[in-house]
CSV table of C-alpha atoms in Angstrom, one decimal:
chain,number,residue,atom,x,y,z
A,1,UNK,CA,-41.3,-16.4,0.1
A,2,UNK,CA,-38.0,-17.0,1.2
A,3,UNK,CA,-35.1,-19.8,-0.2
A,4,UNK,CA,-35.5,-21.3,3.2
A,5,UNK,CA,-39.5,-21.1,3.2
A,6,UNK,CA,-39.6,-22.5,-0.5
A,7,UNK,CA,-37.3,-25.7,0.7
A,8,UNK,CA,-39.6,-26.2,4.3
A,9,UNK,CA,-42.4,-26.6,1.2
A,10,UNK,CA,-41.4,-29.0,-0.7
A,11,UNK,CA,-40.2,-30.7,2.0
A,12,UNK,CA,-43.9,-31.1,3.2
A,13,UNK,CA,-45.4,-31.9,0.1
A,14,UNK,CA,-43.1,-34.7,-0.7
A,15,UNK,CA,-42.6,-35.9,3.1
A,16,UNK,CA,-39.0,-36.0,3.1
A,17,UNK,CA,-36.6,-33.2,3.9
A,18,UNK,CA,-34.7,-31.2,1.0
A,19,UNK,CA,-31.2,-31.8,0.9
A,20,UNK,CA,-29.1,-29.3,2.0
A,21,UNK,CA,-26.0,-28.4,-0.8
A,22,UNK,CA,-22.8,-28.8,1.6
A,23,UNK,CA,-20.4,-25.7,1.4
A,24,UNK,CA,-16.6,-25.8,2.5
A,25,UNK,CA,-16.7,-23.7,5.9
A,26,UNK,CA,-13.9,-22.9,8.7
A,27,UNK,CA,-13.8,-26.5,10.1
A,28,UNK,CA,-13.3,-28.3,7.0
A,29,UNK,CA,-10.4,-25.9,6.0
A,30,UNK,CA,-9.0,-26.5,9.1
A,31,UNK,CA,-9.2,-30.2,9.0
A,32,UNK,CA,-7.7,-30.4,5.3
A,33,UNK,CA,-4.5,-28.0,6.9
A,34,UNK,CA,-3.9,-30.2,10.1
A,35,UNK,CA,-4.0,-33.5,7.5
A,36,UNK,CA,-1.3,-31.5,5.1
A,37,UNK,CA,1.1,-30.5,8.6
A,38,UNK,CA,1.0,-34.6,9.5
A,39,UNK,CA,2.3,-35.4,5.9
A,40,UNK,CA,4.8,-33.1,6.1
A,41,UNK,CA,6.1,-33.0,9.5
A,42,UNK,CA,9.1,-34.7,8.7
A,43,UNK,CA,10.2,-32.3,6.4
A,44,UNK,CA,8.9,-29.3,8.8
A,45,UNK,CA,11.1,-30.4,11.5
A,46,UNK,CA,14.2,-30.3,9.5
A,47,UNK,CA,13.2,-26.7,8.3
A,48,UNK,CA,12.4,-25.6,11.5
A,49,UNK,CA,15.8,-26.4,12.9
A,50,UNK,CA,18.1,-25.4,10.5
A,51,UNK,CA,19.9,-22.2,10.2
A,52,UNK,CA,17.9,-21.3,7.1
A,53,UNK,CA,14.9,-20.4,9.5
A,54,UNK,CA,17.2,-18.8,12.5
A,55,UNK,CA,18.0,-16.5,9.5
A,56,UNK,CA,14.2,-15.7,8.6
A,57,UNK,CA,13.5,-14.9,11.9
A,58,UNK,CA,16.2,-12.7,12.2
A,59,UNK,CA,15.6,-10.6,9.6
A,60,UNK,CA,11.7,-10.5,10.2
A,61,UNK,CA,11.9,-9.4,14.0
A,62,UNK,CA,14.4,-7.1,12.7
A,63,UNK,CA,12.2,-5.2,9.8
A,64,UNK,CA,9.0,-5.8,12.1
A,65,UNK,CA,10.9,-4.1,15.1
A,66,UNK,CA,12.6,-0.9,13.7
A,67,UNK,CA,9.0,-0.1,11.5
A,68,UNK,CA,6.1,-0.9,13.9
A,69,UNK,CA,6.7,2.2,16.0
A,70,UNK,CA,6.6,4.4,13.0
A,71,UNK,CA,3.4,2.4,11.8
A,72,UNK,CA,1.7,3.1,14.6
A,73,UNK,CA,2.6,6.3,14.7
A,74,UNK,CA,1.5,7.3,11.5
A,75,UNK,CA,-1.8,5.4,11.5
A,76,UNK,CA,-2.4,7.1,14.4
A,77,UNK,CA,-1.9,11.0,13.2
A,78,UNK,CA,-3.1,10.0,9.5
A,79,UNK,CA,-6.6,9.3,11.3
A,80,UNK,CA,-6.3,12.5,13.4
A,81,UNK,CA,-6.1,14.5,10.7
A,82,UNK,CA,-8.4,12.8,8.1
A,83,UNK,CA,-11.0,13.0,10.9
A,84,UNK,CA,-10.6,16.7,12.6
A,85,UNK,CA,-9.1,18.7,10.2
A,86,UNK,CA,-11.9,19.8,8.2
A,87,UNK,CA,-11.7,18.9,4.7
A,88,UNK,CA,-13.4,22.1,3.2
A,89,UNK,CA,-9.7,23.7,4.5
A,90,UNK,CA,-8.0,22.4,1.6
A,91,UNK,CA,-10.3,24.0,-0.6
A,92,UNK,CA,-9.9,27.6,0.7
A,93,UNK,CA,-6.2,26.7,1.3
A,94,UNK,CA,-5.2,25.6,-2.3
A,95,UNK,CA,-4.4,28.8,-5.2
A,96,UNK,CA,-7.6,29.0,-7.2
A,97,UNK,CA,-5.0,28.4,-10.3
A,98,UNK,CA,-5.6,24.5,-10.9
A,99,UNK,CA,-1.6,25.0,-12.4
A,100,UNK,CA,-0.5,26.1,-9.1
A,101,UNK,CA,-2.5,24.3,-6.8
A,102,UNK,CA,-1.1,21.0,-8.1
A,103,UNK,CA,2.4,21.4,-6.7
A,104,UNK,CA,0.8,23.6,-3.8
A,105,UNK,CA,-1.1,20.2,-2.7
A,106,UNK,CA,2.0,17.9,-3.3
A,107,UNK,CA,3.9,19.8,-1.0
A,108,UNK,CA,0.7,19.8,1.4
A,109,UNK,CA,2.1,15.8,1.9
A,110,UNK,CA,4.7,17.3,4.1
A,111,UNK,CA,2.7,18.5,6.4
A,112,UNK,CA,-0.2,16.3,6.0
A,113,UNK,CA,1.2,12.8,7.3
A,114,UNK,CA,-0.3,9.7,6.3
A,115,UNK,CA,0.1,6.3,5.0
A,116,UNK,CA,-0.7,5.2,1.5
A,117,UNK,CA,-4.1,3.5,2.9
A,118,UNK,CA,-5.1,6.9,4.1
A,119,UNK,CA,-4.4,9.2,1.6
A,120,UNK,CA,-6.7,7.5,-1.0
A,121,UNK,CA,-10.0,8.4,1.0
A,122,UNK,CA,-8.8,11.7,1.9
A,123,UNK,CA,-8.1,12.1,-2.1
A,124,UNK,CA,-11.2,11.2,-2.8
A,125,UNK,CA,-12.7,13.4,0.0
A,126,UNK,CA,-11.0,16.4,-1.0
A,127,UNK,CA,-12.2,16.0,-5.0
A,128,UNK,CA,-15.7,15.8,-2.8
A,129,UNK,CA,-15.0,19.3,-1.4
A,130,UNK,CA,-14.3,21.1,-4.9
A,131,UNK,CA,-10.3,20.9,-4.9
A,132,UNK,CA,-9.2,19.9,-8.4
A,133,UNK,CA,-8.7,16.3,-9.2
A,134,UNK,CA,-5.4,17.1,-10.6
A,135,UNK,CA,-4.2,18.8,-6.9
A,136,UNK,CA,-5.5,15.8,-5.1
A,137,UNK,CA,-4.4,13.1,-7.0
A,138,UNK,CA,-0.7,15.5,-6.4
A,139,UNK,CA,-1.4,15.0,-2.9
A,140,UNK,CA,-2.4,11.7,-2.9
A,141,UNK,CA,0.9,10.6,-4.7
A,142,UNK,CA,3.6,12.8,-2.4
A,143,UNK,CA,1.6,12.3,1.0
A,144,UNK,CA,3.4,8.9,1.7
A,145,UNK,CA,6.3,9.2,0.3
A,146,UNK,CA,7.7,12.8,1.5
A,147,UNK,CA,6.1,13.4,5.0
A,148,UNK,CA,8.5,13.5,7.8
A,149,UNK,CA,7.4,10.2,9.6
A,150,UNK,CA,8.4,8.4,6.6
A,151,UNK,CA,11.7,10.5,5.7
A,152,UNK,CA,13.1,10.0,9.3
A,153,UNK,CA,12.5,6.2,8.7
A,154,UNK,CA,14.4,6.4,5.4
A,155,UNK,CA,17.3,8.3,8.0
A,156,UNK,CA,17.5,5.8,10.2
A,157,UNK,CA,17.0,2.2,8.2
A,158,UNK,CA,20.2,3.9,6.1
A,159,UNK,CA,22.5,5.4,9.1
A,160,UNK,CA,25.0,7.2,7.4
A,161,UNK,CA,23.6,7.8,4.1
A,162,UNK,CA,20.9,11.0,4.4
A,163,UNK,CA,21.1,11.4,1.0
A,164,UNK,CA,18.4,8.5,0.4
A,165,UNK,CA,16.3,10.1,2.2
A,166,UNK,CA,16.8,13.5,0.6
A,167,UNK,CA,16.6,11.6,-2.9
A,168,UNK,CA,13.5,9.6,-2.0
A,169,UNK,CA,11.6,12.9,-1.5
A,170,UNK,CA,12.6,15.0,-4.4
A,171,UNK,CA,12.0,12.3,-6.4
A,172,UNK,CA,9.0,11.5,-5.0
A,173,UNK,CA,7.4,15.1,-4.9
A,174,UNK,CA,8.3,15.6,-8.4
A,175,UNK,CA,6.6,12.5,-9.8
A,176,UNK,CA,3.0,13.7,-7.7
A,177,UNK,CA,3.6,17.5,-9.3
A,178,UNK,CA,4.0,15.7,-12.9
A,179,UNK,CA,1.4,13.2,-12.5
A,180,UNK,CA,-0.9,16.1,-11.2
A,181,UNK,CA,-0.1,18.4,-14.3
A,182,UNK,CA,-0.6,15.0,-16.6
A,183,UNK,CA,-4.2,14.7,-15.4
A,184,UNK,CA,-4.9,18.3,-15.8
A,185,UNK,CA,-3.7,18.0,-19.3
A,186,UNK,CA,-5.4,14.6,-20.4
A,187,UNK,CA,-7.8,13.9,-17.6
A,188,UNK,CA,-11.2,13.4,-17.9
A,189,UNK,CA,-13.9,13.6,-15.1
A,190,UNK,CA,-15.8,10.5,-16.5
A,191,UNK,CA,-12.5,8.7,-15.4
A,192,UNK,CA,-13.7,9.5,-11.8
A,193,UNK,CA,-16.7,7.6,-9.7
A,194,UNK,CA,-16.6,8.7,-6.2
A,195,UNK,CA,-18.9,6.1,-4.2
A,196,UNK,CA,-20.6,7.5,-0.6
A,197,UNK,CA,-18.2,7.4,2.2
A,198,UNK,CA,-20.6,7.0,5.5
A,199,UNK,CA,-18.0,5.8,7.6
A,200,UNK,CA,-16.1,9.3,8.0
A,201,UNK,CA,-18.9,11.6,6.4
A,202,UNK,CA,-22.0,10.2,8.6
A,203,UNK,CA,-20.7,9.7,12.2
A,204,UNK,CA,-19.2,10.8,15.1
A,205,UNK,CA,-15.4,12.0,15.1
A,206,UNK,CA,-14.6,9.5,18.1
A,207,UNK,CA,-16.4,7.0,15.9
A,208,UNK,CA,-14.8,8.0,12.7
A,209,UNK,CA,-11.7,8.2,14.6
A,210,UNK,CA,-11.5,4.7,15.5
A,211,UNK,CA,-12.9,3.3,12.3
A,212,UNK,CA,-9.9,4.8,10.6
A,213,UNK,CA,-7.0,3.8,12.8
A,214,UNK,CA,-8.6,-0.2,13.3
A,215,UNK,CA,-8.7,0.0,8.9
A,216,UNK,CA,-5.3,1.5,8.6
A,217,UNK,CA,-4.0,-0.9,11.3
A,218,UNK,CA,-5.8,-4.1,9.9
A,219,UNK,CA,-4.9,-3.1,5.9
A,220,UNK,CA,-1.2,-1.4,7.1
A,221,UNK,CA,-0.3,-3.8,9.9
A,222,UNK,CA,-1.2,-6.6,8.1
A,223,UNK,CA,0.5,-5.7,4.8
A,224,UNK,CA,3.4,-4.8,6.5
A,225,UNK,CA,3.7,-8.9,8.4
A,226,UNK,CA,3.7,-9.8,4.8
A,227,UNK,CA,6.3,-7.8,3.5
A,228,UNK,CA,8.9,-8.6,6.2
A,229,UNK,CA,7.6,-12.4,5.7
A,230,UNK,CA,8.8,-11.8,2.2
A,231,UNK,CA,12.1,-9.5,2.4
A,232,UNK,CA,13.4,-12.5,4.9
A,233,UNK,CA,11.8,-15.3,2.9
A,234,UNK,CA,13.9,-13.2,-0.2
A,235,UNK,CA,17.0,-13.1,2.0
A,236,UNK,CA,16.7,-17.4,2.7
A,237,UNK,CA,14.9,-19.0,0.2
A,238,UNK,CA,16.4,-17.1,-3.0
A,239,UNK,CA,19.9,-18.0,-3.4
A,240,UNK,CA,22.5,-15.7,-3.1
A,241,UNK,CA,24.2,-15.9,-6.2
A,242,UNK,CA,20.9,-15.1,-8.1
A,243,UNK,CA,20.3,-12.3,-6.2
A,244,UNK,CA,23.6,-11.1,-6.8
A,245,UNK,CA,23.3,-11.8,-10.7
A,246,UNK,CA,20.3,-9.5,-11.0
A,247,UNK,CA,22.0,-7.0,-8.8
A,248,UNK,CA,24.4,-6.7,-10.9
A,249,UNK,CA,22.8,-5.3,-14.3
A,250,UNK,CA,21.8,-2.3,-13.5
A,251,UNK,CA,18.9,-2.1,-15.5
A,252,UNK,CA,17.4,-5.6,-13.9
A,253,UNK,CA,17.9,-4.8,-11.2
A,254,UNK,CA,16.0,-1.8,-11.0
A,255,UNK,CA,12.6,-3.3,-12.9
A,256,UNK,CA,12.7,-6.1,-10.1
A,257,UNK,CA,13.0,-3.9,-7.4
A,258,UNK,CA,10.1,-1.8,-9.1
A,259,UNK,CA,7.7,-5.0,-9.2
A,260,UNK,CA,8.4,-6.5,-6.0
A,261,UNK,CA,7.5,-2.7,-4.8
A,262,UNK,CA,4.4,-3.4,-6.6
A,263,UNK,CA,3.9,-7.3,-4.9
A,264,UNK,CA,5.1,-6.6,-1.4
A,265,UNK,CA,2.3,-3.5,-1.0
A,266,UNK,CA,4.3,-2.5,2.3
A,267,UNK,CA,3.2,1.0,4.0
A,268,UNK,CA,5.2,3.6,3.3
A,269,UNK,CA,6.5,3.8,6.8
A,270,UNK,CA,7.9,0.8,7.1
A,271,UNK,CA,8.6,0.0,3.4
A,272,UNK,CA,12.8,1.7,4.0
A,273,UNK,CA,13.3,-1.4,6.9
A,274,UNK,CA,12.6,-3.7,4.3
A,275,UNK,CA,14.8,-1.6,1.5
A,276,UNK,CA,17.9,-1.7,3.7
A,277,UNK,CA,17.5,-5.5,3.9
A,278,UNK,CA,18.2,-6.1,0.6
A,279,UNK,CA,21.8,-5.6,0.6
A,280,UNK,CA,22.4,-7.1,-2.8
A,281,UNK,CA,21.1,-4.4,-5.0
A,282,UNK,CA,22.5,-0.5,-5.7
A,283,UNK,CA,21.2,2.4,-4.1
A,284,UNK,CA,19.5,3.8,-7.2
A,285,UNK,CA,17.4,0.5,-7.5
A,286,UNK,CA,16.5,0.4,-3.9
A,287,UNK,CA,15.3,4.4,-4.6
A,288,UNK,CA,13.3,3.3,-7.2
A,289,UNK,CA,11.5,0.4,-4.6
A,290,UNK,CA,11.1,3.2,-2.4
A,291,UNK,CA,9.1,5.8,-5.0
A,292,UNK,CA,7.5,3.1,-6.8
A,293,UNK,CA,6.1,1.5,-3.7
A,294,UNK,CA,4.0,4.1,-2.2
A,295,UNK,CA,2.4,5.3,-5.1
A,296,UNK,CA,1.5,1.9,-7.1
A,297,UNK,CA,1.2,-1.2,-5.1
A,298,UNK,CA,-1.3,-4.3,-5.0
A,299,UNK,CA,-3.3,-2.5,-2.6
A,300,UNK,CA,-3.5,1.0,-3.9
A,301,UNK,CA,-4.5,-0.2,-7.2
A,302,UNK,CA,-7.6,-1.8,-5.5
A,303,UNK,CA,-8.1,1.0,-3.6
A,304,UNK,CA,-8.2,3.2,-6.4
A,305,UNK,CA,-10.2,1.5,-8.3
A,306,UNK,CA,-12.9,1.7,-5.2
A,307,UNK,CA,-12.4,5.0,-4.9
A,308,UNK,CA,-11.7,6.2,-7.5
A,309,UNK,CA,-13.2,3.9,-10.6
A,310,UNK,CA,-11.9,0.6,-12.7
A,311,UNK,CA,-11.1,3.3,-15.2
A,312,UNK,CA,-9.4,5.5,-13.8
A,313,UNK,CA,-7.0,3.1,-11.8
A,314,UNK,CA,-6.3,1.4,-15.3
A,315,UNK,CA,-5.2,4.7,-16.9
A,316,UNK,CA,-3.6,6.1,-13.6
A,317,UNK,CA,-1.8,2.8,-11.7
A,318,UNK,CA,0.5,2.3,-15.0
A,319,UNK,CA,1.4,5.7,-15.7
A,320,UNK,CA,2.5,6.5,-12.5
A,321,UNK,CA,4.4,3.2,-12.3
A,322,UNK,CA,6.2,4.2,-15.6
A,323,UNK,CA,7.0,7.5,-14.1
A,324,UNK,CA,8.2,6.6,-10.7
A,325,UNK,CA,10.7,4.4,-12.4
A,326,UNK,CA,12.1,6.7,-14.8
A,327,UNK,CA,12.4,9.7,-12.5
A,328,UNK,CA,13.4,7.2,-9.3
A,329,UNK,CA,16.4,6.0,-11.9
A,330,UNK,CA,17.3,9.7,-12.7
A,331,UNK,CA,17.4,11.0,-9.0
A,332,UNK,CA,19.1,7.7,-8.0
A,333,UNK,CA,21.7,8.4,-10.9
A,334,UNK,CA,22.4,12.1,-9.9
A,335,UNK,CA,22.3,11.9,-5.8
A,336,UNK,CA,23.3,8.6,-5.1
């Protein structure tokens, strides 16, 4: 018998109805938000006509125009060939060496475009298909971060400087190959828990097509509003002199570009708009936001740990972290 069932009984054996327990739903949140926007309004009004928000607008229509084309494009092809291009390739394609197929499936990201949010299934698909955890994890690192969609975005949000984007994927493609070469040194298959993927593996390929490109569009899309919310609300609400304070030390300024890389969880393709914006900070620092963010980020490490397992995101998210830094500052240091 049912909750429902067990609650119409006692409400016939005593001859009054059972109470039921009241739950906060859509209305009531709504009600408590329209209450908050009458206290406020006052205050709203004065923000919403000062020059503080003509600011934020500005620079979020700016990020939000110059990266949604190469969002959509990449969600777009990243769902093409997750979808079509059969995964048992990769297997046949890869050198049977595990050594060599590591750096062999990192440079695979350059011709295998796709955004963060895509890559982590595909990983996890390929492991599926008998390529080497080590090779996979490579190519999940270096996909993002060194295809061409997001290296001609890195061209144009810096005109004038094509050594960022040269920078960006050296340094990138070596900290997949060492990562790669880590796990096949320390690794451990218990570290890995694959769950059933039904949505890609158990469907049609116009079905599986559109599943992937509405959940890289909802998860990418929607990541990316927030990170341009957040470089402009940077840009107004921070004041300048701070900023400028943490720009200058060159080490600070390199850790707190690394963590908001980590807290803004932007998509790869859009993530050197929101770079460019942040004027106060050195090249080298905005390299390291640029490797660091495609490869640990709020939503990777959940990602990851579906994928992928609690433990192995715990051992992998913070090493790669560590390693995107270091080699991000040493790059940064000799090309920039």
């Amino acid at each position: 018998m049912t909750t429902t069932e067990n609650a119409a009984a006692r409400a016939d054996e005593s001859g009054t109805p059972e109470p039921e327990s009241w739950r906060i739903g859509s209305l009531e949140t709504l009600a408590v938000v329209l209450v908050l926007l009458l206290l406020v309004r006052n205050r709203l009004a004065g923000w919403l006509t000062g020059p503080g928000l003509q600011t934020w607008t500005t620079v979020f229509v700016s990020v939000m125009v110059q990266a949604v084309p190469f969002l959509v494009f990449g969600v777009v092809l990243s769902a093409v060939i997750a979808v079509f291009v059969p995964r048992s390739f990769w297997a046949r394609a890869l050198p049977s060496h595990p050594a060599l197929a590591v750096p062999a499936a990192g440079m695979a990201g350059v011709v295998l475009p796709g955004c963060e949010c895509g890559s982590v299934p595909i990983a996890g698909s390929l492991i599926r298909r008998g390529v080497t955890p080590a090779a996979a994890l490579a190519f999940l690192l270096a996909a993002p971060a060194i295809n061409p969609i997001v290296l001609t975005a890195t061209v144009i949000a810096f005109p004038g400087q094509p050594q960022m984007a040269v920078a960006r994927g050296v340094a990138s493609l070596v900290v997949a190959v060492a990562m790669g070469w880590l796990w096949l040194r320390l690794g451990k298959a218990e570290w890995i828990k694959l769950p059933h993927r039904p949505d890609l593996d158990d469907t049609s390929k116009a079905r599986a097509f559109w599943a992937a490109c509405r959940h890289d569009v909802m998860h990418a899309g929607g990541f990316l509003v927030l990170g341009a919310a957040a470089a402009a609300t940077i840009n107004v609400v921070v004041p300048g002199a701070w900023l400028q304070k943490l720009a200058d030390d060159p080490i600070i300024s390199i850790l707190v570009l690394a963590t908001l890389a980590v807290l803004l969880s932007i998509c790869s393709e859009a993530d050197a708009f929101v770079a460019a914006s942040l004027t106060q900070f050195s090249l080298t620092s905005r390299l390291v936001f640029l490797v660091v963010g495609p490869m640990v980020d709020l939503k990777l490490i959940s990602m990851q740990a579906g994928v992928f397992g609690r433990r192995f995101m715990l051992r992998f998210a913070p090493t790669t972290f560590v390693a995107a830094i270091v080699v991000g500052t040493a790059f940064g240091a000799a090309l920039l």
